[in-house]
JSON list of C-alpha atoms in Angstrom, two decimals:
[
{"chain": "A", "resi": 1, "resn": "ARG", "atom": "CA", "xyz": [3.32, -80.71, -13.10]},
{"chain": "A", "resi": 2, "resn": "LYS", "atom": "CA", "xyz": [0.18, -83.08, -12.14]},
{"chain": "A", "resi": 3, "resn": "GLU", "atom": "CA", "xyz": [-0.44, -82.57, -8.36]},
{"chain": "A", "resi": 4, "resn": "VAL", "atom": "CA", "xyz": [-0.52, -85.51, -7.55]},
{"chain": "A", "resi": 5, "resn": "GLU", "atom": "CA", "xyz": [1.50, -88.17, -9.02]},
{"chain": "A", "resi": 6, "resn": "GLN", "atom": "CA", "xyz": [1.81, -91.74, -8.61]},
{"chain": "A", "resi": 7, "resn": "ASP", "atom": "CA", "xyz": [3.62, -94.36, -10.77]},
{"chain": "A", "resi": 8, "resn": "PRO", "atom": "CA", "xyz": [1.35, -96.23, -12.97]},
{"chain": "A", "resi": 9, "resn": "GLY", "atom": "CA", "xyz": [2.71, -99.67, -12.81]},
{"chain": "A", "resi": 10, "resn": "PRO", "atom": "CA", "xyz": [2.16, -102.53, -12.66]},
{"chain": "A", "resi": 11, "resn": "PHE", "atom": "CA", "xyz": [3.36, -104.09, -9.58]},
{"chain": "A", "resi": 12, "resn": "ASN", "atom": "CA", "xyz": [3.48, -107.54, -9.98]},
{"chain": "A", "resi": 13, "resn": "VAL", "atom": "CA", "xyz": [4.45, -109.55, -7.21]},
{"chain": "A", "resi": 14, "resn": "PRO", "atom": "CA", "xyz": [3.64, -113.01, -6.00]},
{"chain": "A", "resi": 15, "resn": "GLU", "atom": "CA", "xyz": [1.31, -114.18, -3.34]},
{"chain": "A", "resi": 16, "resn": "GLY", "atom": "CA", "xyz": [2.36, -113.36, -0.01]},
{"chain": "A", "resi": 17, "resn": "ALA", "atom": "CA", "xyz": [4.79, -110.66, -1.21]},
{"chain": "A", "resi": 18, "resn": "THR", "atom": "CA", "xyz": [5.36, -107.20, 0.93]},
{"chain": "A", "resi": 19, "resn": "VAL", "atom": "CA", "xyz": [4.58, -103.75, -1.94]},
{"chain": "A", "resi": 20, "resn": "ALA", "atom": "CA", "xyz": [5.11, -100.36, -1.27]},
{"chain": "A", "resi": 21, "resn": "PHE", "atom": "CA", "xyz": [3.40, -97.43, -3.22]},
{"chain": "A", "resi": 22, "resn": "ASN", "atom": "CA", "xyz": [4.30, -93.99, -3.19]},
{"chain": "A", "resi": 23, "resn": "CYS", "atom": "CA", "xyz": [2.38, -90.66, -3.58]},
{"chain": "A", "resi": 24, "resn": "THR", "atom": "CA", "xyz": [3.84, -87.17, -4.38]},
{"chain": "A", "resi": 25, "resn": "TYR", "atom": "CA", "xyz": [1.48, -84.35, -3.76]},
{"chain": "A", "resi": 26, "resn": "SER", "atom": "CA", "xyz": [2.89, -80.51, -4.59]},
{"chain": "A", "resi": 27, "resn": "ASN", "atom": "CA", "xyz": [0.78, -78.62, -2.08]},
{"chain": "A", "resi": 28, "resn": "SER", "atom": "CA", "xyz": [2.45, -78.02, 0.74]},
{"chain": "A", "resi": 29, "resn": "ALA", "atom": "CA", "xyz": [-0.26, -76.68, 1.95]},
{"chain": "A", "resi": 30, "resn": "SER", "atom": "CA", "xyz": [-2.33, -79.84, 1.93]},
{"chain": "A", "resi": 31, "resn": "GLN", "atom": "CA", "xyz": [-4.01, -81.05, 4.65]},
{"chain": "A", "resi": 32, "resn": "SER", "atom": "CA", "xyz": [-6.05, -84.09, 4.30]},
{"chain": "A", "resi": 33, "resn": "PHE", "atom": "CA", "xyz": [-4.50, -87.59, 2.67]},
{"chain": "A", "resi": 34, "resn": "PHE", "atom": "CA", "xyz": [-6.12, -91.05, 1.36]},
{"chain": "A", "resi": 35, "resn": "TRP", "atom": "CA", "xyz": [-5.53, -94.00, -0.23]},
{"chain": "A", "resi": 36, "resn": "TYR", "atom": "CA", "xyz": [-8.57, -95.26, -2.01]},
{"chain": "A", "resi": 37, "resn": "ARG", "atom": "CA", "xyz": [-9.08, -98.79, -3.89]},
{"chain": "A", "resi": 38, "resn": "GLN", "atom": "CA", "xyz": [-10.10, -99.18, -7.32]},
{"chain": "A", "resi": 39, "resn": "ASP", "atom": "CA", "xyz": [-11.35, -102.37, -8.85]},
{"chain": "A", "resi": 40, "resn": "CYS", "atom": "CA", "xyz": [-11.77, -102.30, -12.65]},
{"chain": "A", "resi": 41, "resn": "ARG", "atom": "CA", "xyz": [-14.88, -100.28, -13.85]},
{"chain": "A", "resi": 42, "resn": "LYS", "atom": "CA", "xyz": [-15.92, -100.04, -10.57]},
{"chain": "A", "resi": 43, "resn": "GLU", "atom": "CA", "xyz": [-16.12, -96.87, -7.89]},
{"chain": "A", "resi": 44, "resn": "PRO", "atom": "CA", "xyz": [-13.00, -95.66, -5.89]},
{"chain": "A", "resi": 45, "resn": "LYS", "atom": "CA", "xyz": [-13.17, -97.34, -2.36]},
{"chain": "A", "resi": 46, "resn": "LEU", "atom": "CA", "xyz": [-11.85, -96.04, 0.65]},
{"chain": "A", "resi": 47, "resn": "LEU", "atom": "CA", "xyz": [-9.18, -98.28, 1.76]},
{"chain": "A", "resi": 48, "resn": "MET", "atom": "CA", "xyz": [-7.58, -95.72, 4.99]},
{"chain": "A", "resi": 49, "resn": "SER", "atom": "CA", "xyz": [-7.11, -92.17, 6.01]},
{"chain": "A", "resi": 50, "resn": "VAL", "atom": "CA", "xyz": [-3.71, -91.23, 6.49]},
{"chain": "A", "resi": 51, "resn": "TYR", "atom": "CA", "xyz": [-2.66, -89.75, 9.80]},
{"chain": "A", "resi": 52, "resn": "SER", "atom": "CA", "xyz": [0.60, -87.82, 10.77]},
{"chain": "A", "resi": 53, "resn": "SER", "atom": "CA", "xyz": [1.93, -90.41, 12.96]},
{"chain": "A", "resi": 54, "resn": "GLY", "atom": "CA", "xyz": [1.41, -93.12, 10.24]},
{"chain": "A", "resi": 55, "resn": "ASN", "atom": "CA", "xyz": [-1.63, -95.50, 10.95]},
{"chain": "A", "resi": 56, "resn": "GLU", "atom": "CA", "xyz": [-2.27, -98.89, 10.25]},
{"chain": "A", "resi": 57, "resn": "ASP", "atom": "CA", "xyz": [-4.82, -101.49, 9.34]},
{"chain": "A", "resi": 58, "resn": "GLY", "atom": "CA", "xyz": [-4.29, -105.38, 9.49]},
{"chain": "A", "resi": 59, "resn": "ARG", "atom": "CA", "xyz": [-1.94, -105.75, 6.52]},
{"chain": "A", "resi": 60, "resn": "PHE", "atom": "CA", "xyz": [-2.13, -102.50, 5.26]},
{"chain": "A", "resi": 61, "resn": "THR", "atom": "CA", "xyz": [0.18, -99.25, 6.62]},
{"chain": "A", "resi": 62, "resn": "ALA", "atom": "CA", "xyz": [0.19, -95.76, 5.57]},
{"chain": "A", "resi": 63, "resn": "GLN", "atom": "CA", "xyz": [2.66, -92.86, 6.12]},
{"chain": "A", "resi": 64, "resn": "LEU", "atom": "CA", "xyz": [3.11, -89.27, 5.13]},
{"chain": "A", "resi": 65, "resn": "ASN", "atom": "CA", "xyz": [5.74, -87.27, 5.11]},
{"chain": "A", "resi": 66, "resn": "ARG", "atom": "CA", "xyz": [5.29, -83.79, 4.87]},
{"chain": "A", "resi": 67, "resn": "ALA", "atom": "CA", "xyz": [9.04, -82.62, 4.95]},
{"chain": "A", "resi": 68, "resn": "SER", "atom": "CA", "xyz": [9.16, -84.47, 1.46]},
{"chain": "A", "resi": 69, "resn": "GLN", "atom": "CA", "xyz": [5.52, -84.45, 0.66]},
{"chain": "A", "resi": 70, "resn": "TYR", "atom": "CA", "xyz": [4.55, -87.68, -0.14]},
{"chain": "A", "resi": 71, "resn": "ILE", "atom": "CA", "xyz": [2.54, -90.35, 1.13]},
{"chain": "A", "resi": 72, "resn": "SER", "atom": "CA", "xyz": [2.88, -94.14, 1.06]},
{"chain": "A", "resi": 73, "resn": "LEU", "atom": "CA", "xyz": [1.10, -97.18, 1.28]},
{"chain": "A", "resi": 74, "resn": "LEU", "atom": "CA", "xyz": [2.85, -101.07, 2.61]},
{"chain": "A", "resi": 75, "resn": "ILE", "atom": "CA", "xyz": [0.93, -103.90, 2.06]},
{"chain": "A", "resi": 76, "resn": "ARG", "atom": "CA", "xyz": [2.32, -107.01, 3.61]},
{"chain": "A", "resi": 77, "resn": "ASP", "atom": "CA", "xyz": [1.46, -110.60, 2.71]},
{"chain": "A", "resi": 78, "resn": "SER", "atom": "CA", "xyz": [0.11, -109.65, -0.67]},
{"chain": "A", "resi": 79, "resn": "LYS", "atom": "CA", "xyz": [-3.15, -111.70, -1.36]},
{"chain": "A", "resi": 80, "resn": "LEU", "atom": "CA", "xyz": [-4.64, -112.49, -4.76]},
{"chain": "A", "resi": 81, "resn": "SER", "atom": "CA", "xyz": [-7.49, -110.19, -3.82]},
{"chain": "A", "resi": 82, "resn": "ASP", "atom": "CA", "xyz": [-5.24, -107.00, -3.39]},
{"chain": "A", "resi": 83, "resn": "SER", "atom": "CA", "xyz": [-4.98, -107.41, -6.80]},
{"chain": "A", "resi": 84, "resn": "ALA", "atom": "CA", "xyz": [-6.44, -103.70, -8.13]},
{"chain": "A", "resi": 85, "resn": "THR", "atom": "CA", "xyz": [-5.61, -100.08, -9.00]},
{"chain": "A", "resi": 86, "resn": "TYR", "atom": "CA", "xyz": [-4.52, -98.04, -5.64]},
{"chain": "A", "resi": 87, "resn": "LEU", "atom": "CA", "xyz": [-5.09, -94.13, -5.84]},
{"chain": "A", "resi": 88, "resn": "CYS", "atom": "CA", "xyz": [-3.60, -91.88, -3.36]},
{"chain": "A", "resi": 89, "resn": "ALA", "atom": "CA", "xyz": [-6.08, -88.50, -2.65]},
{"chain": "A", "resi": 90, "resn": "VAL", "atom": "CA", "xyz": [-5.17, -84.94, -1.43]},
{"chain": "A", "resi": 91, "resn": "ASN", "atom": "CA", "xyz": [-7.29, -82.74, -0.13]},
{"chain": "A", "resi": 92, "resn": "PRO", "atom": "CA", "xyz": [-5.43, -79.11, -1.36]},
{"chain": "A", "resi": 93, "resn": "LYS", "atom": "CA", "xyz": [-6.67, -77.20, 1.84]},
{"chain": "A", "resi": 94, "resn": "ASP", "atom": "CA", "xyz": [-9.66, -75.58, 0.46]},
{"chain": "A", "resi": 95, "resn": "SER", "atom": "CA", "xyz": [-13.06, -75.08, 1.67]},
{"chain": "A", "resi": 96, "resn": "SER", "atom": "CA", "xyz": [-14.74, -77.35, -0.30]},
{"chain": "A", "resi": 97, "resn": "TYR", "atom": "CA", "xyz": [-13.00, -80.78, 0.94]},
{"chain": "A", "resi": 98, "resn": "LYS", "atom": "CA", "xyz": [-12.54, -81.89, -2.82]},
{"chain": "A", "resi": 99, "resn": "LEU", "atom": "CA", "xyz": [-9.82, -84.35, -3.32]},
{"chain": "A", "resi": 100, "resn": "ILE", "atom": "CA", "xyz": [-7.51, -84.25, -5.86]},
{"chain": "A", "resi": 101, "resn": "PHE", "atom": "CA", "xyz": [-6.57, -87.88, -6.95]},
{"chain": "A", "resi": 102, "resn": "GLY", "atom": "CA", "xyz": [-3.65, -89.35, -8.56]},
{"chain": "A", "resi": 103, "resn": "SER", "atom": "CA", "xyz": [-3.76, -91.42, -11.80]},
{"chain": "A", "resi": 104, "resn": "GLY", "atom": "CA", "xyz": [-3.22, -94.88, -9.50]},
{"chain": "A", "resi": 105, "resn": "THR", "atom": "CA", "xyz": [-0.81, -97.36, -9.52]},
{"chain": "A", "resi": 106, "resn": "ARG", "atom": "CA", "xyz": [-2.12, -100.46, -10.62]},
{"chain": "A", "resi": 107, "resn": "LEU", "atom": "CA", "xyz": [-1.40, -104.00, -8.54]},
{"chain": "A", "resi": 108, "resn": "LEU", "atom": "CA", "xyz": [-1.24, -107.54, -9.89]},
{"chain": "A", "resi": 109, "resn": "VAL", "atom": "CA", "xyz": [-0.66, -110.36, -7.46]},
{"chain": "A", "resi": 110, "resn": "ARG", "atom": "CA", "xyz": [-0.36, -113.50, -8.73]},
{"chain": "A", "resi": 111, "resn": "PRO", "atom": "CA", "xyz": [-0.07, -117.02, -7.62]},
{"chain": "B", "resi": 1, "resn": "ALA", "atom": "CA", "xyz": [-25.60, -99.10, 5.48]},
{"chain": "B", "resi": 2, "resn": "ALA", "atom": "CA", "xyz": [-27.53, -96.99, 3.02]},
{"chain": "B", "resi": 3, "resn": "GLY", "atom": "CA", "xyz": [-25.16, -95.85, -0.10]},
{"chain": "B", "resi": 4, "resn": "VAL", "atom": "CA", "xyz": [-24.29, -93.01, -2.86]},
{"chain": "B", "resi": 5, "resn": "ILE", "atom": "CA", "xyz": [-27.08, -94.38, -5.06]},
{"chain": "B", "resi": 6, "resn": "GLN", "atom": "CA", "xyz": [-26.62, -93.13, -8.88]},
{"chain": "B", "resi": 7, "resn": "SER", "atom": "CA", "xyz": [-28.85, -93.34, -12.16]},
{"chain": "B", "resi": 8, "resn": "PRO", "atom": "CA", "xyz": [-28.89, -94.62, -14.43]},
{"chain": "B", "resi": 9, "resn": "ARG", "atom": "CA", "xyz": [-26.18, -97.38, -14.47]},
{"chain": "B", "resi": 10, "resn": "HIS", "atom": "CA", "xyz": [-25.56, -96.99, -18.02]},
{"chain": "B", "resi": 11, "resn": "LEU", "atom": "CA", "xyz": [-26.19, -94.39, -20.97]},
{"chain": "B", "resi": 12, "resn": "ILE", "atom": "CA", "xyz": [-25.36, -94.69, -24.56]},
{"chain": "B", "resi": 13, "resn": "LYS", "atom": "CA", "xyz": [-26.23, -91.52, -25.75]},
{"chain": "B", "resi": 14, "resn": "GLU", "atom": "CA", "xyz": [-25.55, -89.65, -29.60]},
{"chain": "B", "resi": 15, "resn": "LYS", "atom": "CA", "xyz": [-23.54, -86.47, -30.53]},
{"chain": "B", "resi": 16, "resn": "ARG", "atom": "CA", "xyz": [-25.18, -83.37, -29.68]},
{"chain": "B", "resi": 17, "resn": "GLU", "atom": "CA", "xyz": [-27.83, -84.96, -27.60]},
{"chain": "B", "resi": 18, "resn": "THR", "atom": "CA", "xyz": [-28.48, -83.91, -23.74]},
{"chain": "B", "resi": 19, "resn": "ALA", "atom": "CA", "xyz": [-28.09, -86.07, -20.61]},
{"chain": "B", "resi": 20, "resn": "THR", "atom": "CA", "xyz": [-29.02, -86.28, -17.05]},
{"chain": "B", "resi": 21, "resn": "LEU", "atom": "CA", "xyz": [-27.25, -88.05, -14.18]},
{"chain": "B", "resi": 22, "resn": "LYS", "atom": "CA", "xyz": [-28.44, -88.13, -10.95]},
{"chain": "B", "resi": 23, "resn": "CYS", "atom": "CA", "xyz": [-27.35, -88.54, -7.44]},
{"chain": "B", "resi": 24, "resn": "TYR", "atom": "CA", "xyz": [-28.63, -89.26, -4.30]},
{"chain": "B", "resi": 25, "resn": "PRO", "atom": "CA", "xyz": [-26.13, -89.05, -1.40]},
{"chain": "B", "resi": 26, "resn": "ILE", "atom": "CA", "xyz": [-26.19, -90.95, 2.26]},
{"chain": "B", "resi": 27, "resn": "PRO", "atom": "CA", "xyz": [-28.79, -89.84, 4.39]},
{"chain": "B", "resi": 28, "resn": "ARG", "atom": "CA", "xyz": [-27.47, -86.84, 6.29]},
{"chain": "B", "resi": 29, "resn": "HIS", "atom": "CA", "xyz": [-24.84, -86.04, 4.07]},
{"chain": "B", "resi": 30, "resn": "ASP", "atom": "CA", "xyz": [-24.73, -82.39, 3.38]},
{"chain": "B", "resi": 31, "resn": "THR", "atom": "CA", "xyz": [-21.87, -82.51, 0.47]},
{"chain": "B", "resi": 32, "resn": "VAL", "atom": "CA", "xyz": [-22.00, -83.56, -2.95]},
{"chain": "B", "resi": 33, "resn": "TYR", "atom": "CA", "xyz": [-19.17, -83.53, -5.47]},
{"chain": "B", "resi": 34, "resn": "TRP", "atom": "CA", "xyz": [-19.19, -84.86, -8.98]},
{"chain": "B", "resi": 35, "resn": "TYR", "atom": "CA", "xyz": [-16.27, -86.59, -10.82]},
{"chain": "B", "resi": 36, "resn": "GLN", "atom": "CA", "xyz": [-15.37, -87.27, -14.42]},
{"chain": "B", "resi": 37, "resn": "GLN", "atom": "CA", "xyz": [-12.78, -90.77, -15.11]},
{"chain": "B", "resi": 38, "resn": "GLY", "atom": "CA", "xyz": [-11.90, -91.40, -18.76]},
{"chain": "B", "resi": 39, "resn": "PRO", "atom": "CA", "xyz": [-10.49, -94.68, -19.44]},
{"chain": "B", "resi": 40, "resn": "GLY", "atom": "CA", "xyz": [-7.07, -95.42, -17.64]},
{"chain": "B", "resi": 41, "resn": "GLN", "atom": "CA", "xyz": [-7.31, -92.30, -15.91]},
{"chain": "B", "resi": 42, "resn": "ASP", "atom": "CA", "xyz": [-7.74, -90.30, -12.70]},
{"chain": "B", "resi": 43, "resn": "PRO", "atom": "CA", "xyz": [-10.88, -89.14, -11.36]},
{"chain": "B", "resi": 44, "resn": "GLN", "atom": "CA", "xyz": [-11.00, -85.54, -12.43]},
{"chain": "B", "resi": 45, "resn": "PHE", "atom": "CA", "xyz": [-13.13, -83.27, -10.12]},
{"chain": "B", "resi": 46, "resn": "LEU", "atom": "CA", "xyz": [-16.13, -81.43, -11.74]},
{"chain": "B", "resi": 47, "resn": "ILE", "atom": "CA", "xyz": [-18.20, -79.24, -9.31]},
{"chain": "B", "resi": 48, "resn": "SER", "atom": "CA", "xyz": [-19.30, -80.07, -5.96]},
{"chain": "B", "resi": 49, "resn": "PHE", "atom": "CA", "xyz": [-22.47, -78.64, -3.68]},
{"chain": "B", "resi": 50, "resn": "TYR", "atom": "CA", "xyz": [-22.71, -78.02, 0.11]},
{"chain": "B", "resi": 51, "resn": "GLU", "atom": "CA", "xyz": [-25.76, -77.55, 1.30]},
{"chain": "B", "resi": 52, "resn": "LYS", "atom": "CA", "xyz": [-27.66, -76.51, -1.94]},
{"chain": "B", "resi": 53, "resn": "MET", "atom": "CA", "xyz": [-25.00, -74.26, -2.73]},
{"chain": "B", "resi": 54, "resn": "GLN", "atom": "CA", "xyz": [-22.15, -74.87, -5.52]},
{"chain": "B", "resi": 55, "resn": "SER", "atom": "CA", "xyz": [-18.80, -74.78, -3.20]},
{"chain": "B", "resi": 56, "resn": "ASP", "atom": "CA", "xyz": [-16.24, -75.33, -5.80]},
{"chain": "B", "resi": 57, "resn": "LYS", "atom": "CA", "xyz": [-16.10, -75.59, -9.30]},
{"chain": "B", "resi": 58, "resn": "GLY", "atom": "CA", "xyz": [-13.01, -78.11, -11.54]},
{"chain": "B", "resi": 59, "resn": "SER", "atom": "CA", "xyz": [-12.64, -79.02, -14.72]},
{"chain": "B", "resi": 60, "resn": "ILE", "atom": "CA", "xyz": [-16.52, -78.86, -15.75]},
{"chain": "B", "resi": 61, "resn": "PRO", "atom": "CA", "xyz": [-17.07, -77.81, -19.39]},
{"chain": "B", "resi": 62, "resn": "ASP", "atom": "CA", "xyz": [-19.36, -74.55, -19.95]},
{"chain": "B", "resi": 63, "resn": "ARG", "atom": "CA", "xyz": [-21.97, -77.29, -21.78]},
{"chain": "B", "resi": 64, "resn": "PHE", "atom": "CA", "xyz": [-22.40, -79.34, -18.50]},
{"chain": "B", "resi": 65, "resn": "SER", "atom": "CA", "xyz": [-24.29, -77.49, -15.36]},
{"chain": "B", "resi": 66, "resn": "ALA", "atom": "CA", "xyz": [-25.11, -78.87, -11.82]},
{"chain": "B", "resi": 67, "resn": "GLN", "atom": "CA", "xyz": [-27.50, -78.48, -8.92]},
{"chain": "B", "resi": 68, "resn": "GLN", "atom": "CA", "xyz": [-28.23, -79.73, -5.95]},
{"chain": "B", "resi": 69, "resn": "PHE", "atom": "CA", "xyz": [-31.63, -79.95, -5.06]},
{"chain": "B", "resi": 70, "resn": "SER", "atom": "CA", "xyz": [-33.90, -79.13, -0.90]},
{"chain": "B", "resi": 71, "resn": "ASP", "atom": "CA", "xyz": [-33.48, -83.10, -0.48]},
{"chain": "B", "resi": 72, "resn": "TYR", "atom": "CA", "xyz": [-29.79, -82.80, -1.43]},
{"chain": "B", "resi": 73, "resn": "HIS", "atom": "CA", "xyz": [-30.25, -85.01, -4.38]},
{"chain": "B", "resi": 74, "resn": "SER", "atom": "CA", "xyz": [-28.06, -83.87, -7.30]},
{"chain": "B", "resi": 75, "resn": "GLU", "atom": "CA", "xyz": [-28.11, -83.59, -11.15]},
{"chain": "B", "resi": 76, "resn": "LEU", "atom": "CA", "xyz": [-25.39, -83.67, -13.50]},
{"chain": "B", "resi": 77, "resn": "ASN", "atom": "CA", "xyz": [-27.01, -82.09, -16.89]},
{"chain": "B", "resi": 78, "resn": "MET", "atom": "CA", "xyz": [-24.44, -82.40, -19.74]},
{"chain": "B", "resi": 79, "resn": "SER", "atom": "CA", "xyz": [-25.90, -80.87, -23.16]},
{"chain": "B", "resi": 80, "resn": "SER", "atom": "CA", "xyz": [-24.10, -80.90, -27.01]},
{"chain": "B", "resi": 81, "resn": "LEU", "atom": "CA", "xyz": [-22.45, -84.12, -26.09]},
{"chain": "B", "resi": 82, "resn": "GLU", "atom": "CA", "xyz": [-19.25, -85.12, -27.75]},
{"chain": "B", "resi": 83, "resn": "LEU", "atom": "CA", "xyz": [-17.45, -88.42, -28.36]},
{"chain": "B", "resi": 84, "resn": "GLY", "atom": "CA", "xyz": [-14.78, -87.38, -25.85]},
{"chain": "B", "resi": 85, "resn": "ASP", "atom": "CA", "xyz": [-17.44, -86.84, -23.00]},
{"chain": "B", "resi": 86, "resn": "SER", "atom": "CA", "xyz": [-17.52, -90.89, -22.80]},
{"chain": "B", "resi": 87, "resn": "ALA", "atom": "CA", "xyz": [-16.52, -91.60, -19.05]},
{"chain": "B", "resi": 88, "resn": "LEU", "atom": "CA", "xyz": [-17.86, -92.89, -15.94]},
{"chain": "B", "resi": 89, "resn": "TYR", "atom": "CA", "xyz": [-19.28, -89.92, -14.29]},
{"chain": "B", "resi": 90, "resn": "PHE", "atom": "CA", "xyz": [-19.08, -90.69, -10.10]},
{"chain": "B", "resi": 91, "resn": "CYS", "atom": "CA", "xyz": [-20.53, -88.55, -7.45]},
{"chain": "B", "resi": 92, "resn": "ALA", "atom": "CA", "xyz": [-19.66, -88.99, -3.99]},
{"chain": "B", "resi": 93, "resn": "SER", "atom": "CA", "xyz": [-21.07, -87.58, -0.74]},
{"chain": "B", "resi": 94, "resn": "THR", "atom": "CA", "xyz": [-19.76, -86.73, 3.01]},
{"chain": "B", "resi": 95, "resn": "ARG", "atom": "CA", "xyz": [-20.46, -84.43, 5.96]},
{"chain": "B", "resi": 96, "resn": "ALA", "atom": "CA", "xyz": [-18.40, -81.56, 5.70]},
{"chain": "B", "resi": 97, "resn": "ALA", "atom": "CA", "xyz": [-17.85, -81.61, 9.01]},
{"chain": "B", "resi": 98, "resn": "VAL", "atom": "CA", "xyz": [-15.96, -84.89, 9.09]},
{"chain": "B", "resi": 99, "resn": "SER", "atom": "CA", "xyz": [-14.92, -85.44, 5.62]},
{"chain": "B", "resi": 100, "resn": "SER", "atom": "CA", "xyz": [-11.25, -84.18, 6.64]},
{"chain": "B", "resi": 101, "resn": "ASN", "atom": "CA", "xyz": [-10.98, -87.33, 8.40]},
{"chain": "B", "resi": 102, "resn": "TYR", "atom": "CA", "xyz": [-12.94, -89.53, 6.26]},
{"chain": "B", "resi": 103, "resn": "GLY", "atom": "CA", "xyz": [-12.97, -88.87, 3.35]},
{"chain": "B", "resi": 104, "resn": "TYR", "atom": "CA", "xyz": [-16.31, -89.73, 1.69]},
{"chain": "B", "resi": 105, "resn": "THR", "atom": "CA", "xyz": [-17.90, -92.39, -0.39]},
{"chain": "B", "resi": 106, "resn": "PHE", "atom": "CA", "xyz": [-18.26, -92.74, -4.06]},
{"chain": "B", "resi": 107, "resn": "GLY", "atom": "CA", "xyz": [-21.55, -94.14, -5.90]},
{"chain": "B", "resi": 108, "resn": "SER", "atom": "CA", "xyz": [-21.32, -96.74, -8.31]},
{"chain": "B", "resi": 109, "resn": "GLY", "atom": "CA", "xyz": [-20.85, -94.26, -11.08]},
{"chain": "B", "resi": 110, "resn": "THR", "atom": "CA", "xyz": [-22.78, -94.05, -14.59]},
{"chain": "B", "resi": 111, "resn": "ARG", "atom": "CA", "xyz": [-21.56, -95.13, -17.55]},
{"chain": "B", "resi": 112, "resn": "LEU", "atom": "CA", "xyz": [-21.68, -92.93, -20.39]},
{"chain": "B", "resi": 113, "resn": "THR", "atom": "CA", "xyz": [-20.96, -93.59, -23.82]},
{"chain": "B", "resi": 114, "resn": "VAL", "atom": "CA", "xyz": [-21.60, -90.88, -26.41]},
{"chain": "B", "resi": 115, "resn": "VAL", "atom": "CA", "xyz": [-21.65, -92.31, -30.36]}
]
């Protein structure tokens, strides 16, 4: 079983739709959680950190459920420019602070 | 703002050749991470350095080695290249003191093609 798992999608949604992705992690000691966005053949770019109390940044909301060991990303009012692959990343609480990535969920927003 | 600089952007090598990838972290960042991303795959952690010392090691083949220099730039050396080494290689940097809250920033990557 992979340490961090995501539904690969693709999620194909119309503009203006609300879409949610989940990501599960296996190491209960994991301490830091992030969502990254990756466009084709480009580097991952940090979208947002995920805090225990949940956090929002414009149309994006991230939630953490430690009991069930998953994080989620909600995108409201989808734009064409939101089309990308969304990677969740988890720091498994070790001294190097390395991040373990999920395989990503692909989002396609259609006109 | 300065970003993580990687060079070269593209590299084509033949099997059994060697390659050196370079990474220049954001100024004042003390930690560097190397990742390998194959086609359609997630970024796989290879190795990391903190203050010029190796801090962690992931799925890095024995044919690869890396180091961080006194100016904090890092180099990934790859020998006896195989076709399966063809991938995007990303470097990321952070300040260890804040990385747990802010994640880290990736460079644009080096696309290595082994033919």
